[in-house]
Tab-separated table of C-alpha atoms in Angstrom:
chain	number	residue	atom	x	y	z
V	1	MET	CA	104.315	56.093	130.320
V	2	PRO	CA	105.059	55.599	126.624
V	3	GLN	CA	102.441	58.186	125.639
V	4	LEU	CA	103.977	60.800	127.920
V	5	MET	CA	107.445	60.103	126.568
V	6	THR	CA	106.107	60.562	123.045
V	7	LEU	CA	104.369	63.785	124.104
V	8	THR	CA	107.573	65.078	125.666
V	9	ARG	CA	109.520	64.501	122.473
V	10	GLN	CA	106.811	66.266	120.417
V	11	LEU	CA	106.718	69.266	122.720
V	12	THR	CA	110.496	69.501	122.667
V	13	PHE	CA	110.381	69.544	118.872
V	14	ALA	CA	107.644	72.186	118.884
V	15	THR	CA	109.633	74.533	121.054
V	16	SER	CA	112.854	74.067	119.094
V	17	ALA	CA	111.281	74.417	115.629
V	18	PRO	CA	111.819	77.756	113.877
V	19	VAL	CA	108.953	80.198	114.302
V	20	ALA	CA	108.168	82.893	111.743
V	21	ASP	CA	108.300	85.769	114.213
V	22	ALA	CA	107.421	86.896	117.727
V	23	ASN	CA	103.783	85.985	117.134
V	24	GLY	CA	104.804	82.386	116.579
V	25	LEU	CA	106.748	82.319	119.850
V	26	VAL	CA	103.739	83.603	121.731
V	27	ILE	CA	101.525	80.974	120.135
V	28	ALA	CA	103.981	78.185	120.967
V	29	GLY	CA	104.187	79.351	124.579
V	30	VAL	CA	100.427	79.405	124.984
V	31	VAL	CA	100.119	75.964	123.415
V	32	LEU	CA	102.670	74.459	125.798
V	33	ALA	CA	100.941	76.026	128.775
V	34	VAL	CA	97.540	74.664	127.745
V	35	VAL	CA	98.916	71.163	127.175
V	36	ALA	CA	100.676	71.208	130.532
V	37	VAL	CA	97.454	72.143	132.320
V	38	VAL	CA	95.525	69.408	130.502
V	39	ALA	CA	98.175	66.848	131.416
V	40	PHE	CA	98.085	67.873	135.054
V	41	LEU	CA	94.287	67.700	135.296
V	42	LEU	CA	93.996	64.347	133.554
V	43	LEU	CA	96.873	62.544	135.233
V	44	ARG	CA	96.534	63.680	138.822
V	45	LYS	CA	95.037	61.074	141.114
V	46	PRO	CA	91.779	62.278	142.703
V	47	ALA	CA	92.199	62.553	146.430
V	48	SER	CA	88.694	61.189	146.963
V	49	ARG	CA	89.709	57.725	145.761
V	50	LEU	CA	91.397	56.852	149.107
V	51	PRO	CA	90.046	57.325	152.605
V	52	LYS	CA	91.846	60.089	154.407
V	53	SER	CA	92.080	58.004	157.613
V	54	ALA	CA	90.958	54.772	159.241
V	55	GLU	CA	88.282	56.762	161.016
V	56	GLN	CA	86.500	57.714	157.856
V	57	ARG	CA	82.793	57.652	158.540
V	58	PRO	CA	80.713	54.677	157.278
V	59	GLY	CA	79.341	55.117	153.798
V	60	ALA	CA	82.002	57.602	152.683
V	61	VAL	CA	83.560	55.124	150.249
V	62	ALA	CA	80.168	54.421	148.713
V	63	GLN	CA	79.489	58.144	148.360
V	64	ASP	CA	82.872	58.595	146.716
V	65	GLN	CA	82.052	55.863	144.221
V	66	VAL	CA	78.773	57.610	143.374
V	67	ALA	CA	80.650	60.870	142.789
V	68	ARG	CA	83.117	59.121	140.475
V	69	ASP	CA	80.297	57.467	138.559
V	70	ARG	CA	78.614	60.852	138.138
V	71	HIS	CA	81.895	62.351	136.868
V	72	ASP	CA	82.305	59.468	134.391
V	73	ARG	CA	78.789	60.007	133.047
V	74	THR	CA	79.168	63.773	132.568
V	75	GLY	CA	82.631	63.467	131.036
V	76	ALA	CA	81.931	60.450	128.887
V	77	LYS	CA	80.804	62.441	125.893
V	78	ALA	CA	84.059	64.413	125.841
V	79	THR	CA	86.185	61.254	126.029
V	80	LEU	CA	84.365	59.140	123.405
V	81	ARG	CA	85.671	58.808	119.852
V	82	ILE	CA	84.156	56.977	116.897
V	83	GLY	CA	86.565	54.482	115.373
V	84	ALA	CA	86.900	53.334	111.773
V	85	ASP	CA	84.486	50.493	112.538
V	86	GLY	CA	81.820	52.986	113.555
V	87	LYS	CA	81.948	52.008	117.219
V	88	ALA	CA	82.471	54.426	120.091
V	89	ARG	CA	85.554	53.979	122.221
V	90	LYS	CA	86.488	55.789	125.415
V	91	LEU	CA	89.934	57.343	125.317
V	92	SER	CA	92.354	56.900	128.167
V	93	PRO	CA	93.810	60.002	129.893
V	94	GLU	CA	97.094	59.410	128.128
V	95	GLU	CA	95.346	59.260	124.727
V	96	LEU	CA	93.477	62.477	125.505
V	97	ILE	CA	96.758	64.206	126.283
V	98	GLN	CA	98.262	62.882	123.065
V	99	GLU	CA	95.258	64.153	121.090
V	100	ALA	CA	95.380	67.571	122.766
V	101	ALA	CA	99.092	67.878	122.029
V	102	GLU	CA	98.624	66.989	118.364
V	103	ASN	CA	95.743	69.468	117.979
V	104	ALA	CA	97.713	72.199	119.725
V	105	MET	CA	100.757	71.665	117.533
V	106	ALA	CA	98.586	71.647	114.401
V	107	GLN	CA	97.052	74.959	115.427
V	108	ALA	CA	100.480	76.425	116.167
V	109	ALA	CA	101.741	75.280	112.761
V	110	ALA	CA	98.713	76.821	111.030
V	111	ALA	CA	99.220	80.096	112.905
V	112	ALA	CA	102.910	80.172	111.985
V	113	GLU	CA	102.032	79.508	108.350
V	114	ALA	CA	99.516	82.381	108.408
V	115	VAL	CA	102.187	84.680	109.824
V	116	GLY	CA	104.531	83.621	107.045
V	117	VAL	CA	101.887	84.331	104.393
V	118	ARG	CA	101.250	87.773	105.840
V	119	LYS	CA	104.972	88.505	105.902
V	120	ALA	CA	105.367	87.421	102.277
V	121	HIS	CA	102.442	89.650	101.300
V	122	LYS	CA	103.943	92.568	103.214
V	123	ASP	CA	107.304	92.053	101.530
V	124	GLY	CA	105.611	92.082	98.130
V	125	GLU	CA	103.749	95.302	98.909
V	126	ARG	CA	106.973	96.873	100.185
V	127	ALA	CA	108.776	96.028	96.941
V	128	PHE	CA	105.852	97.495	94.983
V	129	LEU	CA	106.010	100.767	96.914
V	130	GLN	CA	109.782	100.916	96.665
V	131	THR	CA	109.382	100.946	92.904
V	132	GLY	CA	106.768	103.677	93.101
V	133	LEU	CA	108.697	105.873	95.517
V	134	ASP	CA	112.178	105.313	94.126
V	135	LYS	CA	112.371	108.718	92.415
V	136	THR	CA	110.967	110.521	95.447
V	137	ARG	CA	113.583	108.917	97.686
V	138	THR	CA	116.522	109.406	95.323
V	139	ASP	CA	115.627	112.662	93.528
V	140	GLY	CA	112.779	114.157	95.561
V	141	PHE	CA	112.441	115.901	98.882
V	142	VAL	CA	113.579	112.909	100.966
V	143	ALA	CA	116.958	112.853	99.199
V	144	ARG	CA	117.353	116.624	99.561
V	145	LEU	CA	116.503	116.514	103.259
V	146	GLY	CA	119.029	113.728	103.693
V	147	LYS	CA	121.777	115.935	102.296
V	148	LEU	CA	120.804	118.851	104.531
V	149	PHE	CA	120.670	116.784	107.704
V	150	ALA	CA	123.896	114.925	106.968
V	151	ALA	CA	126.116	117.836	105.980
V	152	LYS	CA	125.287	120.481	108.572
V	153	GLN	CA	124.360	121.113	112.159
V	154	ILE	CA	120.574	121.400	112.144
V	155	ASP	CA	119.816	125.002	113.154
V	156	GLU	CA	117.423	127.772	112.116
V	157	ALA	CA	119.323	128.382	108.889
V	158	VAL	CA	118.963	124.749	107.932
V	159	LEU	CA	115.270	124.836	108.824
V	160	ALA	CA	114.805	127.649	106.325
V	161	GLU	CA	116.375	125.432	103.655
V	162	VAL	CA	114.144	122.547	104.749
V	163	GLU	CA	111.071	124.707	104.245
V	164	GLU	CA	112.187	125.594	100.722
V	165	VAL	CA	112.783	121.924	99.881
V	166	LEU	CA	109.303	120.964	101.057
V	167	TYR	CA	107.603	123.704	99.065
V	168	ARG	CA	109.499	122.766	95.917
V	169	ALA	CA	108.430	119.164	96.439
V	170	ASP	CA	104.808	120.257	95.906
V	171	LEU	CA	103.811	119.319	99.430
V	172	GLY	CA	101.749	122.477	99.692
V	173	VAL	CA	101.431	124.970	102.516
V	174	LYS	CA	99.579	122.812	105.038
V	175	ALA	CA	101.690	119.677	104.688
V	176	THR	CA	104.896	121.730	104.699
V	177	GLN	CA	103.933	123.540	107.895
V	178	THR	CA	102.906	120.250	109.508
V	179	LEU	CA	106.296	118.666	108.848
V	180	LEU	CA	108.154	121.794	109.924
V	181	ALA	CA	106.205	121.749	113.175
V	182	ALA	CA	107.360	118.181	113.748
V	183	ILE	CA	110.990	119.232	113.325
V	184	ARG	CA	110.552	122.201	115.663
V	185	ASP	CA	108.963	119.916	118.251
V	186	ALA	CA	112.121	117.828	118.125
V	187	SER	CA	114.089	121.043	118.573
V	188	SER	CA	112.159	121.963	121.712
V	189	ARG	CA	113.102	118.591	123.180
V	190	LYS	CA	116.807	119.243	122.504
V	191	GLU	CA	116.784	116.591	119.802
V	192	LEU	CA	117.408	118.797	116.786
V	193	SER	CA	121.125	118.059	116.693
V	194	ASP	CA	120.400	114.353	116.288
V	195	ALA	CA	119.327	113.610	112.712
V	196	ALA	CA	117.870	110.239	113.752
V	197	HIS	CA	115.377	111.998	116.056
V	198	VAL	CA	114.449	114.440	113.301
V	199	TRP	CA	113.734	111.630	110.846
V	200	GLN	CA	111.665	109.846	113.482
V	201	ALA	CA	109.658	113.025	114.040
V	202	LEU	CA	109.022	113.320	110.296
V	203	ARG	CA	107.922	109.692	110.069
V	204	GLN	CA	105.571	110.024	113.021
V	205	ARG	CA	103.957	113.255	111.819
V	206	SER	CA	103.575	111.920	108.267
V	207	LEU	CA	101.847	108.792	109.530
V	208	GLU	CA	99.518	110.831	111.738
V	209	THR	CA	98.585	112.970	108.734
V	210	LEU	CA	97.701	109.932	106.623
V	211	LEU	CA	95.778	108.176	109.388
V	212	THR	CA	93.770	111.314	110.136
V	213	ALA	CA	92.592	111.407	106.509
V	214	GLY	CA	91.136	107.914	106.975
V	215	THR	CA	92.108	104.317	106.397
V	216	GLU	CA	88.763	102.534	106.053
V	217	PRO	CA	88.380	100.599	102.764
V	218	MET	CA	85.705	101.570	100.279
V	219	LYS	CA	82.258	100.243	101.184
V	220	LEU	CA	81.235	98.409	98.055
V	221	ARG	CA	78.725	95.918	99.402
V	222	VAL	CA	75.054	96.739	99.931
V	223	ALA	CA	72.261	94.591	101.292
V	224	ASP	CA	69.805	94.940	98.398
V	225	GLY	CA	71.047	95.401	94.858
V	226	PRO	CA	74.458	96.224	93.421
V	227	ALA	CA	76.904	98.631	95.002
V	228	VAL	CA	77.626	101.587	92.723
V	229	LEU	CA	81.144	102.975	92.363
V	230	MET	CA	81.443	106.185	90.363
V	231	VAL	CA	84.912	106.927	89.005
V	232	VAL	CA	85.844	110.512	88.115
V	233	GLY	CA	88.961	112.331	86.936
V	234	VAL	CA	90.465	114.411	84.151
V	235	ASN	CA	91.535	113.039	80.801
V	236	GLY	CA	94.942	111.398	80.961
V	237	SER	CA	94.868	110.706	84.689
V	238	GLY	CA	94.658	106.938	84.198
V	239	LYS	CA	90.935	106.693	84.920
V	240	THR	CA	90.112	104.076	82.276
V	241	THR	CA	93.090	101.934	83.226
V	242	THR	CA	92.125	102.130	86.888
V	243	ILE	CA	88.565	101.008	86.123
V	244	GLY	CA	89.873	98.002	84.208
V	245	LYS	CA	92.152	97.019	87.090
V	246	LEU	CA	89.346	97.425	89.621
V	247	ALA	CA	86.993	95.305	87.511
V	248	HIS	CA	89.674	92.603	87.335
V	249	ARG	CA	90.236	92.728	91.101
V	250	TYR	CA	86.606	92.523	92.143
V	251	ALA	CA	85.759	89.860	89.566
V	252	GLY	CA	88.688	87.864	90.952
V	253	GLU	CA	87.078	88.108	94.389
V	254	GLY	CA	84.018	86.347	92.995
V	255	ARG	CA	81.829	89.391	92.528
V	256	LYS	CA	79.584	89.855	89.514
V	257	VAL	CA	80.780	93.152	88.029
V	258	LEU	CA	79.245	95.408	85.381
V	259	VAL	CA	81.058	98.434	83.934
V	260	ALA	CA	79.031	101.387	82.632
V	261	ALA	CA	80.685	103.313	79.786
V	262	GLY	CA	79.546	106.808	80.701
V	263	ASP	CA	82.209	108.676	78.700
V	264	THR	CA	79.920	108.854	75.674
V	265	PHE	CA	81.496	112.009	74.249
V	266	ARG	CA	84.615	110.110	73.157
V	267	ALA	CA	84.081	106.917	71.174
V	268	ALA	CA	87.753	106.074	71.598
V	269	ALA	CA	87.329	106.186	75.368
V	270	VAL	CA	84.499	103.641	75.239
V	271	ASP	CA	86.509	101.381	72.939
V	272	GLN	CA	89.500	101.545	75.269
V	273	LEU	CA	87.307	100.723	78.254
V	274	GLU	CA	85.842	97.755	76.395
V	275	VAL	CA	89.351	96.385	75.803
V	276	TRP	CA	90.069	96.554	79.524
V	277	CYS	CA	86.740	94.908	80.359
V	278	ASN	CA	87.525	92.059	77.975
V	279	ARG	CA	90.860	91.566	79.721
V	280	ALA	CA	89.134	91.545	83.089
V	281	GLY	CA	86.404	89.189	81.859
V	282	VAL	CA	83.512	91.479	82.821
V	283	PRO	CA	80.638	92.820	80.703
V	284	ILE	CA	80.345	96.447	79.672
V	285	HIS	CA	77.156	98.474	79.323
V	286	ARG	CA	77.584	101.057	76.590
V	287	GLY	CA	75.194	103.556	75.094
V	288	LYS	CA	75.203	105.364	71.787
V	289	ASP	CA	77.824	107.913	70.812
V	290	ASN	CA	77.065	111.303	72.372
V	291	GLN	CA	74.231	109.836	74.424
V	292	ASP	CA	73.499	111.599	77.698
V	293	PRO	CA	76.000	110.074	80.172
V	294	ALA	CA	73.455	110.211	82.986
V	295	SER	CA	71.027	108.045	81.007
V	296	VAL	CA	73.765	105.449	80.436
V	297	CYS	CA	74.469	105.465	84.164
V	298	PHE	CA	70.760	105.003	84.972
V	299	ALA	CA	70.315	102.158	82.493
V	300	ALA	CA	73.439	100.365	83.748
V	301	ILE	CA	72.229	100.457	87.364
V	302	GLU	CA	68.801	99.202	86.305
V	303	ARG	CA	70.491	96.348	84.451
V	304	GLY	CA	72.631	95.661	87.498
V	305	LYS	CA	69.526	95.263	89.651
V	306	ALA	CA	67.661	93.151	87.106
V	307	GLU	CA	70.537	90.761	86.383
V	308	GLY	CA	71.828	90.371	89.929
V	309	PHE	CA	75.168	92.155	89.657
V	310	ASP	CA	77.098	92.786	92.873
V	311	LEU	CA	78.908	95.894	91.668
V	312	VAL	CA	78.370	98.511	88.980
V	313	ILE	CA	81.454	100.628	88.165
V	314	VAL	CA	80.395	103.822	86.419
V	315	ASP	CA	82.890	105.542	84.168
V	316	THR	CA	82.278	109.251	83.623
V	317	ALA	CA	83.435	111.626	80.933
V	318	GLY	CA	87.009	112.754	81.454
V	319	ARG	CA	86.776	116.455	82.061
V	320	LEU	CA	88.808	119.474	82.973
V	321	HIS	CA	88.127	120.449	86.547
V	322	THR	CA	87.832	124.079	85.401
V	323	ASN	CA	84.961	123.397	82.954
V	324	ALA	CA	81.775	124.348	84.824
V	325	GLY	CA	79.453	122.785	82.228
V	326	LEU	CA	81.138	119.400	82.381
V	327	MET	CA	81.240	119.462	86.177
V	328	ALA	CA	77.479	120.153	86.177
V	329	GLU	CA	77.051	117.088	83.964
V	330	LEU	CA	78.950	115.087	86.573
V	331	GLN	CA	76.562	116.285	89.268
V	332	LYS	CA	73.672	115.136	87.103
V	333	CYS	CA	75.137	111.635	86.855
V	334	ALA	CA	75.294	111.443	90.641
V	335	ARG	CA	71.664	112.575	91.001
V	336	VAL	CA	70.445	110.086	88.409
V	337	ALA	CA	72.357	107.268	90.095
V	338	ASP	CA	70.496	108.035	93.313
V	339	LYS	CA	67.178	107.874	91.448
V	340	ALA	CA	68.059	104.497	89.961
V	341	MET	CA	69.112	103.198	93.362
V	342	PRO	CA	68.634	105.279	96.521
V	343	GLY	CA	71.976	105.927	98.184
V	344	ALA	CA	74.003	105.564	94.998
V	345	PRO	CA	76.751	106.233	94.215
V	346	HIS	CA	77.944	104.461	97.340
V	347	GLU	CA	81.556	105.519	96.690
V	348	VAL	CA	83.059	108.205	94.436
V	349	LEU	CA	86.648	107.443	93.475
V	350	LEU	CA	88.746	110.315	92.147
V	351	VAL	CA	91.690	109.247	89.987
V	352	LEU	CA	94.663	111.607	90.205
V	353	ASP	CA	97.957	111.623	88.318
V	354	ALA	CA	100.793	111.726	90.872
V	355	THR	CA	103.064	113.517	88.393
V	356	MET	CA	100.798	116.583	88.604
V	357	GLY	CA	101.931	117.445	92.125
V	358	GLN	CA	100.024	120.379	93.631
V	359	ASN	CA	97.834	120.600	90.540
V	360	ALA	CA	96.421	117.219	91.505
V	361	VAL	CA	95.390	118.714	94.844
V	362	LYS	CA	93.644	121.592	93.034
V	363	GLN	CA	91.827	119.085	90.830
V	364	ALA	CA	90.630	117.229	93.902
V	365	GLU	CA	89.324	120.441	95.462
V	366	GLN	CA	87.274	121.220	92.345
V	367	PHE	CA	85.851	117.722	92.006
V	368	ARG	CA	84.919	117.632	95.678
V	369	GLU	CA	82.797	120.763	95.190
V	370	SER	CA	80.750	118.960	92.528
V	371	VAL	CA	80.451	115.392	93.840
V	372	PRO	CA	81.042	113.770	97.231
V	373	VAL	CA	84.522	112.340	96.603
V	374	THR	CA	85.089	109.577	99.165
V	375	ALA	CA	88.405	108.082	98.044
V	376	ILE	CA	91.407	108.753	95.821
V	377	ALA	CA	93.392	106.523	93.493
V	378	LEU	CA	96.871	107.908	92.819
V	379	THR	CA	98.322	106.690	89.519
V	380	LYS	CA	101.780	106.898	87.886
V	381	LEU	CA	103.496	107.031	91.267
V	382	ASP	CA	106.626	105.515	89.745
V	383	GLY	CA	106.892	108.285	87.160
V	384	THR	CA	107.484	111.190	89.517
V	385	ALA	CA	109.721	112.449	92.293
V	386	LYS	CA	106.650	114.084	93.834
V	387	GLY	CA	105.406	111.115	95.851
V	388	GLY	CA	104.989	113.499	98.763
V	389	VAL	CA	101.775	114.651	97.081
V	390	VAL	CA	100.128	111.852	99.082
V	391	LEU	CA	100.843	113.870	102.239
V	392	ALA	CA	99.569	117.044	100.598
V	393	ILE	CA	96.285	115.361	99.659
V	394	ALA	CA	95.773	113.910	103.121
V	395	GLU	CA	96.642	117.147	104.938
V	396	THR	CA	94.735	119.514	102.654
V	397	LEU	CA	91.667	117.505	101.691
V	398	LYS	CA	91.266	114.939	104.477
V	399	ILE	CA	90.280	112.411	101.789
V	400	PRO	CA	91.908	108.985	102.104
V	401	VAL	CA	94.203	107.723	99.373
V	402	GLN	CA	92.831	104.217	98.917
V	403	LEU	CA	94.747	102.967	95.883
V	404	VAL	CA	98.125	103.550	94.262
V	405	GLY	CA	99.105	102.562	90.751
V	406	VAL	CA	102.531	101.635	89.433
V	407	GLY	CA	102.678	100.176	85.935
V	408	GLU	CA	100.138	98.966	83.387
V	409	LYS	CA	99.570	95.366	84.473
V	410	MET	CA	96.282	94.248	85.985
V	411	GLN	CA	97.989	93.659	89.326
V	412	ASP	CA	99.661	97.081	89.358
V	413	LEU	CA	96.941	98.734	91.405
V	414	ARG	CA	97.319	98.139	95.134
V	415	ASP	CA	95.595	99.101	98.339
V	416	PHE	CA	97.299	102.014	100.040
V	417	ASP	CA	98.956	101.102	103.343
V	418	ALA	CA	99.771	104.271	105.311
V	419	GLU	CA	102.301	102.647	107.636
V	420	LEU	CA	104.104	100.866	104.817
V	421	PHE	CA	104.089	104.036	102.720
V	422	VAL	CA	105.803	106.054	105.456
V	423	GLU	CA	108.258	103.240	106.181
V	424	THR	CA	109.211	103.007	102.502
V	425	LEU	CA	109.289	106.757	101.911
V	426	PHE	CA	111.818	107.350	104.675
V	427	ALA	CA	113.678	104.046	104.324
V	428	GLY	CA	117.354	104.327	105.214
V	429	HIS	CA	116.926	107.385	107.439
């Protein structure tokens, strides 16, 4: 039949066309299988249309006709199509097969395109992380481990050097011992002499550490009223810049965002935040100079509820984590937020400077004692060889790193991908 010949050519093209990856091949295979089944069911000749023998009992043909009529009535709806003239027309089996093939190929093409988009996104994120981790890979602990593993037989003496490298990389006691345990596990399996197995053990244990700390995104949608995100951190950590980038991101997603300028002790800080809000195209709620930060937070949340905002991002005064009075003020802001809207703040984001190494971990410990820190944004990742601090944070604090920053552009704040981070960190080994 002409329709079947056309279908055959189309299917041949579908199977020979380039597919983005293994997912595309699976999709194409499923599509071909479905079309083949449809073709078989529609084209096969029902056995009931012919008498099985000359001795078929009287009335059988009539009963068969009734059965066919019943089948036509129940299947009619599925085989009718409305033409351009507005009239219904029943499709032939061959036309149904042609339609099914076209739909299947369209779905396969859409799936392949989606795979391609995801791959392009992944490649972009990988390039972003490569920039951020370049110093760690070339000057940090990964480079030093590479020299140790390449130049010597890996034995107990080398393991002692490995331990020193990890401590100097500001990984901290817990993360260092975790990675050393991974190497010793490889040793117990007689794999220590093979550097490839050692690197694989390090990758696997690093990924487990990050996944254990959590990978769920921040929950910034609530059923009734705006979600409240409180952002905390010391002066100079990149807190204001991070707030501006977050405001830009969420506004770009179609959310109505309000930023509360709670750092009332520094007029320059409020002015800087206002510049970032103007860039992001979101309004800012600011109080008077030296006004109680908690009152600014309360008023901003009340405004958010009254004016139908989806998200209120609350800036807080940059403070030293060792200043008890300022940390008490931070606790007050959290309590007042809960009074303005029960359950707020829904997320507390701690902004840490990656160049601080282990000191960043100490900051996180102090902030966590004052407010319920739920996520971490790690800034200036491209400015340090201490990118391993991500592992130290995850192992020591069990708080997920949600965001990483590289650069000053609005787009230079990305979601943290644990698998991609580990892949990029140990790339080439």
